[in-house]
XYZ file of C-alpha atoms in Angstrom:
423
model
C 3.800 -14.337 -31.181
C 3.240 -13.184 -27.862
C 3.234 -9.557 -27.863
C 3.815 -7.704 -24.622
C 4.075 -3.897 -24.609
C 4.165 -0.871 -22.682
C 4.261 2.941 -22.727
C 7.817 3.964 -21.507
C 10.566 6.755 -21.278
C 14.359 6.118 -20.472
C 16.197 6.371 -23.746
C 19.668 5.247 -22.408
C 18.391 2.377 -20.407
C 15.945 1.299 -23.139
C 18.855 1.571 -26.013
C 21.438 -0.039 -23.374
C 19.170 -3.108 -23.075
C 18.218 -3.471 -26.407
C 22.111 -3.529 -27.915
C 23.245 -5.810 -24.980
C 25.519 -8.131 -26.338
C 26.784 -9.673 -23.248
C 23.291 -11.525 -22.440
C 22.301 -12.307 -26.008
C 24.441 -14.368 -28.196
C 23.504 -12.125 -31.417
C 21.864 -8.551 -31.519
C 20.971 -7.282 -34.714
C 19.263 -3.744 -35.931
C 16.397 -4.707 -38.522
C 15.094 -1.305 -38.832
C 15.411 2.192 -38.261
C 12.727 4.286 -39.995
C 11.737 7.860 -39.543
C 15.051 9.011 -37.888
C 17.668 11.436 -39.226
C 20.242 9.690 -36.954
C 21.421 6.264 -38.320
C 22.183 4.304 -34.782
C 19.708 3.320 -32.226
C 20.804 5.522 -29.388
C 20.740 8.700 -31.644
C 17.451 7.630 -32.855
C 15.539 7.643 -29.567
C 17.476 10.544 -28.587
C 15.731 12.173 -31.285
C 12.533 10.980 -29.831
C 13.010 12.023 -26.399
C 14.287 15.654 -27.860
C 10.852 16.215 -29.829
C 8.753 14.803 -26.721
C 10.483 17.922 -24.625
C 8.019 19.936 -26.653
C 5.073 18.402 -25.331
C 3.562 17.343 -21.639
C 4.317 13.725 -22.586
C 6.149 11.711 -20.055
C 6.100 8.279 -21.428
C 6.918 9.382 -25.167
C 7.901 6.001 -26.500
C 5.754 2.499 -26.951
C 7.924 -0.577 -26.509
C 6.561 -3.882 -27.679
C 8.476 -7.237 -27.530
C 7.919 -10.148 -30.419
C 8.093 -13.633 -29.038
C 7.552 -16.591 -31.549
C 6.996 -20.016 -30.249
C 10.084 -22.132 -28.921
C 10.077 -24.446 -31.680
C 9.735 -21.750 -34.429
C 12.624 -19.761 -35.831
C 11.215 -16.498 -36.800
C 12.595 -14.632 -40.162
C 12.821 -11.110 -40.576
C 9.719 -10.862 -42.560
C 8.004 -12.340 -39.678
C 9.122 -9.710 -37.564
C 8.451 -6.819 -39.944
C 4.829 -8.216 -40.903
C 3.825 -8.580 -37.087
C 5.558 -5.012 -36.249
C 3.236 -3.550 -39.129
C 0.190 -5.234 -37.911
C 0.838 -4.291 -34.599
C 1.314 -0.590 -35.272
C -2.188 -0.466 -37.093
C -3.847 -2.330 -34.128
C -2.458 0.257 -32.099
C -3.069 3.420 -34.229
C 0.801 4.313 -34.671
C 1.141 4.131 -38.555
C 3.857 6.058 -40.241
C 5.364 6.706 -36.743
C 9.354 6.754 -36.622
C 10.221 3.149 -35.148
C 13.344 0.916 -34.424
C 13.299 -3.013 -34.723
C 15.809 -4.977 -32.587
C 16.514 -8.690 -33.185
C 17.754 -10.689 -30.039
C 19.034 -14.507 -30.237
C 19.347 -16.434 -26.812
C 19.464 -19.803 -25.651
C 18.540 -21.209 -29.380
C 15.611 -18.793 -29.519
C 14.998 -15.525 -31.409
C 12.861 -12.589 -30.571
C 12.183 -9.011 -31.270
C 11.688 -5.662 -30.005
C 10.110 -2.712 -31.796
C 10.020 0.875 -30.250
C 7.751 3.544 -31.653
C 7.717 7.421 -31.150
C 4.313 8.031 -29.378
C 4.662 11.706 -30.568
C 3.007 13.057 -33.493
C 4.938 15.980 -35.032
C 2.111 17.606 -36.893
C 0.184 18.167 -33.695
C 3.025 17.919 -31.141
C 0.721 15.598 -29.138
C 0.988 11.926 -27.688
C -0.934 9.199 -29.410
C -3.335 7.488 -27.192
C -3.292 3.901 -26.999
C -6.305 2.687 -25.319
C -6.828 -0.802 -24.560
C -3.547 -1.987 -26.136
C -3.346 -4.946 -23.876
C -6.294 -6.306 -25.040
C -5.556 -5.282 -28.631
C -2.184 -6.948 -28.482
C -3.849 -9.996 -26.749
C -6.024 -10.233 -29.811
C -3.368 -9.938 -32.417
C -1.313 -12.615 -30.614
C -4.098 -15.115 -31.270
C -4.568 -14.117 -34.894
C -0.680 -14.573 -35.358
C -0.830 -17.692 -33.868
C -3.980 -18.901 -35.959
C -2.328 -17.325 -39.080
C 0.928 -19.498 -38.818
C -0.747 -22.776 -37.639
C 0.866 -22.734 -34.148
C -0.766 -24.458 -31.247
C -2.501 -21.637 -29.298
C -0.984 -21.359 -25.545
C -3.532 -21.591 -22.683
C -3.067 -17.863 -21.947
C -4.603 -17.096 -25.356
C -7.220 -19.334 -25.644
C -10.540 -17.957 -25.517
C -11.675 -19.936 -22.213
C -8.243 -20.874 -21.226
C -6.432 -19.562 -17.648
C -3.874 -17.646 -17.540
C -0.528 -19.434 -17.816
C 1.552 -19.569 -14.682
C 4.660 -18.956 -16.429
C 3.715 -15.593 -17.708
C 5.849 -13.656 -14.873
C 6.590 -9.876 -14.433
C 9.921 -8.511 -15.567
C 10.533 -7.293 -11.755
C 9.721 -11.102 -10.729
C 12.396 -12.284 -13.165
C 15.173 -9.975 -12.405
C 14.563 -10.684 -8.416
C 14.725 -14.577 -8.870
C 17.845 -13.899 -11.090
C 19.492 -12.341 -8.211
C 18.886 -15.432 -6.211
C 20.077 -17.761 -9.071
C 16.865 -19.518 -9.131
C 14.481 -19.829 -12.302
C 11.499 -17.796 -11.395
C 9.310 -20.290 -13.215
C 10.272 -22.851 -10.325
C 9.537 -20.621 -7.795
C 6.482 -19.581 -9.162
C 5.214 -23.131 -9.516
C 6.193 -24.219 -6.058
C 4.456 -21.380 -4.252
C 1.279 -22.116 -6.541
C 1.324 -25.832 -6.342
C 1.597 -25.585 -2.429
C -1.283 -23.186 -2.043
C -3.837 -25.285 -4.278
C -2.726 -28.557 -2.174
C -3.378 -26.964 0.866
C -6.895 -26.462 2.677
C -5.680 -24.186 5.738
C -3.131 -21.984 6.782
C -1.351 -24.713 9.026
C -1.633 -27.203 5.898
C 0.133 -24.084 3.614
C 2.934 -23.601 6.294
C 3.772 -27.444 6.103
C 3.319 -27.892 2.343
C 6.012 -24.907 1.788
C 8.276 -25.853 4.254
C 8.878 -29.232 2.801
C 9.911 -27.196 -0.285
C 12.064 -24.969 1.616
C 9.859 -22.030 2.214
C 8.439 -20.288 5.170
C 5.506 -18.123 5.783
C 5.567 -14.740 7.445
C 3.463 -11.253 7.636
C 4.500 -8.985 5.112
C 4.926 -5.333 5.853
C 2.422 -4.201 3.199
C 1.569 -7.467 1.042
C -0.092 -9.647 3.910
C 1.148 -13.098 3.039
C 4.773 -13.656 2.043
C 6.974 -16.480 1.528
C 10.753 -16.467 2.763
C 13.309 -19.151 1.237
C 16.021 -20.347 3.404
C 18.352 -17.528 2.692
C 15.546 -14.942 3.978
C 14.479 -13.753 0.515
C 11.001 -12.457 0.533
C 8.485 -13.622 -2.197
C 4.759 -11.737 -2.254
C 2.345 -15.005 -1.859
C -0.337 -13.176 -4.059
C 1.819 -12.330 -6.686
C 3.955 -15.496 -7.197
C 0.855 -17.764 -6.595
C -1.224 -15.565 -8.888
C -4.151 -15.624 -5.988
C -5.783 -12.449 -5.172
C -5.193 -11.151 -1.812
C -8.822 -11.131 -0.510
C -9.219 -14.680 -1.769
C -5.802 -15.646 0.437
C -7.487 -14.104 3.294
C -10.510 -16.060 2.990
C -8.749 -19.292 2.788
C -5.737 -18.576 5.007
C -7.347 -16.143 7.411
C -5.468 -12.813 8.826
C -1.733 -12.885 8.468
C -1.264 -11.247 11.697
C -0.936 -14.794 13.228
C 2.140 -15.241 11.671
C 5.610 -13.779 12.518
C 6.754 -10.788 10.808
C 9.195 -10.739 8.001
C 12.202 -9.568 10.346
C 11.053 -12.045 13.208
C 10.969 -14.812 10.660
C 14.320 -13.927 8.919
C 15.566 -14.311 12.290
C 14.248 -17.112 13.053
C 15.272 -18.586 9.832
C 18.783 -17.411 10.307
C 19.073 -18.737 14.018
C 17.828 -22.063 12.929
C 20.118 -22.532 10.151
C 23.575 -24.494 11.187
C 26.954 -23.626 9.567
C 26.838 -27.140 8.261
C 23.727 -26.479 6.345
C 25.066 -23.178 4.970
C 28.113 -25.012 3.778
C 26.332 -27.668 2.152
C 23.849 -24.654 0.376
C 27.198 -22.902 -0.843
C 28.807 -26.156 -1.861
C 25.852 -26.988 -4.195
C 25.628 -23.548 -5.672
C 29.445 -23.595 -6.532
C 28.857 -27.376 -7.943
C 26.007 -26.144 -10.099
C 28.204 -22.964 -11.284
C 30.870 -25.182 -12.227
C 28.697 -27.775 -14.056
C 27.785 -24.846 -16.541
C 31.305 -23.656 -17.097
C 31.936 -25.846 -20.173
C 29.011 -25.451 -21.670
C 29.131 -21.843 -21.412
C 32.783 -21.828 -22.873
C 30.861 -23.946 -25.609
C 28.658 -21.544 -26.043
C 30.685 -18.529 -26.146
C 33.041 -20.109 -28.849
C 29.902 -20.732 -30.819
C 28.654 -17.093 -30.665
C 32.172 -15.846 -31.856
C 31.947 -18.290 -35.025
C 28.424 -17.416 -35.852
C 28.966 -13.843 -35.465
C 32.367 -14.051 -37.798
C 29.874 -16.008 -40.155
C 27.448 -13.332 -40.448
C 29.833 -10.356 -40.614
C 31.727 -12.281 -43.518
C 28.450 -13.020 -45.215
C 27.540 -9.357 -44.766
C 31.030 -8.169 -46.274
C 30.230 -10.127 -49.263
C 26.962 -8.995 -49.510
C 28.047 -5.333 -49.358
C 30.894 -5.641 -52.023
C 28.429 -7.787 -54.479
C 25.697 -4.815 -53.664
C 28.584 -1.931 -54.666
C 29.115 -4.102 -58.255
C 25.607 -4.216 -58.891
C 24.852 -0.486 -57.993
C 27.822 0.229 -60.470
C 26.322 -2.185 -63.310
C 23.042 -0.406 -63.085
C 24.361 3.210 -62.900
C 26.286 2.263 -66.136
C 23.112 1.656 -68.110
C 21.875 5.261 -67.550
C 23.708 7.365 -70.543
C 24.864 10.888 -69.608
C 25.109 14.119 -71.825
C 23.319 14.081 -75.091
C 22.682 10.237 -75.193
C 21.104 10.851 -71.562
C 18.915 13.560 -72.741
C 17.769 11.513 -75.877
C 16.993 8.559 -73.524
C 14.972 11.152 -71.752
C 12.961 12.324 -74.623
C 12.442 8.812 -76.161
C 11.476 7.149 -72.772
C 14.248 5.007 -72.655
C 15.625 6.258 -69.541
C 12.437 5.917 -67.565
C 12.598 2.325 -68.674
C 15.877 1.501 -67.457
C 15.617 3.317 -64.320
C 12.117 0.964 -63.783
C 14.273 -1.874 -64.431
C 17.147 -0.948 -62.206
C 14.493 -0.433 -59.295
C 13.262 -3.708 -59.967
C 16.679 -5.338 -60.135
C 17.560 -3.780 -56.726
C 14.473 -4.902 -55.083
C 15.142 -8.446 -56.242
C 18.479 -8.349 -55.061
C 17.637 -7.025 -51.847
C 15.161 -10.210 -51.587
C 18.088 -12.140 -52.185
C 20.192 -10.972 -49.824
C 17.760 -11.281 -46.969
C 16.742 -14.832 -47.913
C 20.640 -15.426 -47.632
C 20.822 -14.175 -44.083
C 17.604 -15.959 -43.035
C 19.139 -19.392 -44.378
C 22.365 -18.624 -42.509
C 20.497 -17.956 -39.232
C 18.485 -21.096 -39.440
C 21.549 -23.319 -39.879
C 23.052 -21.493 -36.851
C 20.072 -21.788 -34.709
C 19.879 -25.443 -35.225
C 23.630 -25.805 -33.793
C 22.348 -23.182 -30.829
C 19.379 -25.000 -29.980
C 21.213 -28.531 -30.066
C 23.457 -26.739 -27.463
C 20.438 -25.500 -25.520
C 18.998 -28.662 -25.000
C 22.230 -29.900 -23.271
C 21.588 -26.567 -21.150
C 17.945 -27.488 -20.241
C 18.871 -30.898 -19.351
C 21.473 -29.527 -16.981
C 18.980 -27.194 -15.600
C 16.355 -29.717 -14.800
C 19.241 -31.896 -12.853
C 19.836 -29.162 -10.845
C 16.141 -28.187 -10.174
C 16.231 -31.736 -8.548
C 19.036 -31.173 -6.713
C 17.769 -28.158 -5.071
C 14.359 -29.838 -4.356
C 16.314 -32.429 -2.394
C 18.553 -29.711 -0.496
C 15.142 -27.721 0.114
C 13.647 -30.736 1.483
C 16.509 -31.898 3.790
C 17.099 -28.237 4.648
C 13.252 -28.408 6.035
C 13.313 -31.782 7.787
C 16.469 -30.810 9.625
C 15.069 -27.093 10.583
C 11.980 -29.326 12.150
C 13.941 -31.576 13.777
C 16.048 -28.820 15.379
C 12.894 -27.003 16.370
C 11.724 -29.992 18.006
C 14.775 -30.920 19.957
C 14.621 -27.056 21.234
C 11.007 -27.668 22.442
C 11.966 -30.968 24.234
C 14.819 -29.395 25.681
C 12.621 -26.271 26.615
C 10.023 -28.473 28.329
C 12.619 -30.653 30.102
C 14.050 -27.689 31.489
C 11.199 -25.928 32.921
C 10.440 -29.573 34.165
C 13.531 -29.628 36.084
C 13.178 -26.091 37.666
C 9.688 -27.110 38.658
C 11.149 -30.037 40.488
C 13.891 -28.148 42.026
C 11.447 -25.656 43.594
C 9.399 -28.245 45.009
């Protein structure tokens, strides 16, 4: 599993994110351990209340558990990974919550620990936690026999698809997959050997270079949205400067945005909006099918949970009936029969717990097959729309260059005409 963790605060935002069933097909609370409250928001609020007695600002540690795309993780997989992570980080026995998300045919989990040691009322230090989690990720891949991704190979380079949450959210606001943007800018940079070459290369893909206010080189798309070239291409600022020179020779962001806006014709704007509208319409049938599937799957899970709860109550009554009361109970206690009966009840209860968990896993695996089949249709449509956007960006860039060329020709002819008139 890919493990990504961070120290953080923000109880309300975190609990809302973890319980968000609008952007996830299914959300389930797998475990609450060490809290008085029986709901997630209340549990995290307890952590915050305890932290108020300390100087700690980031009183929680949040960890995401992401299995490979082609593997459907079970509850045991997530629990085992969480146990190993807390041992690796030194969070043994700390209150924790585990929430499982299912989205786009994939299943992942989030674990949240309290960092506050209630005995000493201090925050548990987590030195080098990124390196420890990276090592554990590699171990989990090897333990399960999964193919190691490049980012976890000992001598492999960092994957260009490992983008930050900020990059993801920025790109989502524009309606474009951030992996697409990152690959475009990275590919253009490595194909170019000079500033001019990079300008031509990214303009062919619908982006434009400018001088950022604080970030040196930045790229702008045809709508004027800004992307740090260093961050999105994965290249250090000093390496950019060594290859491209100083950004001072470029237009400022404001000038570039104004320049792009003035060059973009109404016809191009309409074309862009038409493509966006068509792409949105294309997804509507698939989204409706996905929503129906989510409703059906949730209903199946609720029905299974109800049946399991009813069966569990009956089994509890059966086990309780084995324990005698009154004089018989006293005799059983003296003879040791009562102790054996309790041991038998505990064993049977544990076996029933494993049985119910296995049933849930079987149902989830069956549902995931259906969801993954639908997701392949989503991915196919997204691939086609990515090609549409590439063609659109290329056509816009060509039109803009031709427009600029025409303006230069007109300007030159005007100067010649003025010169002739003065002579």
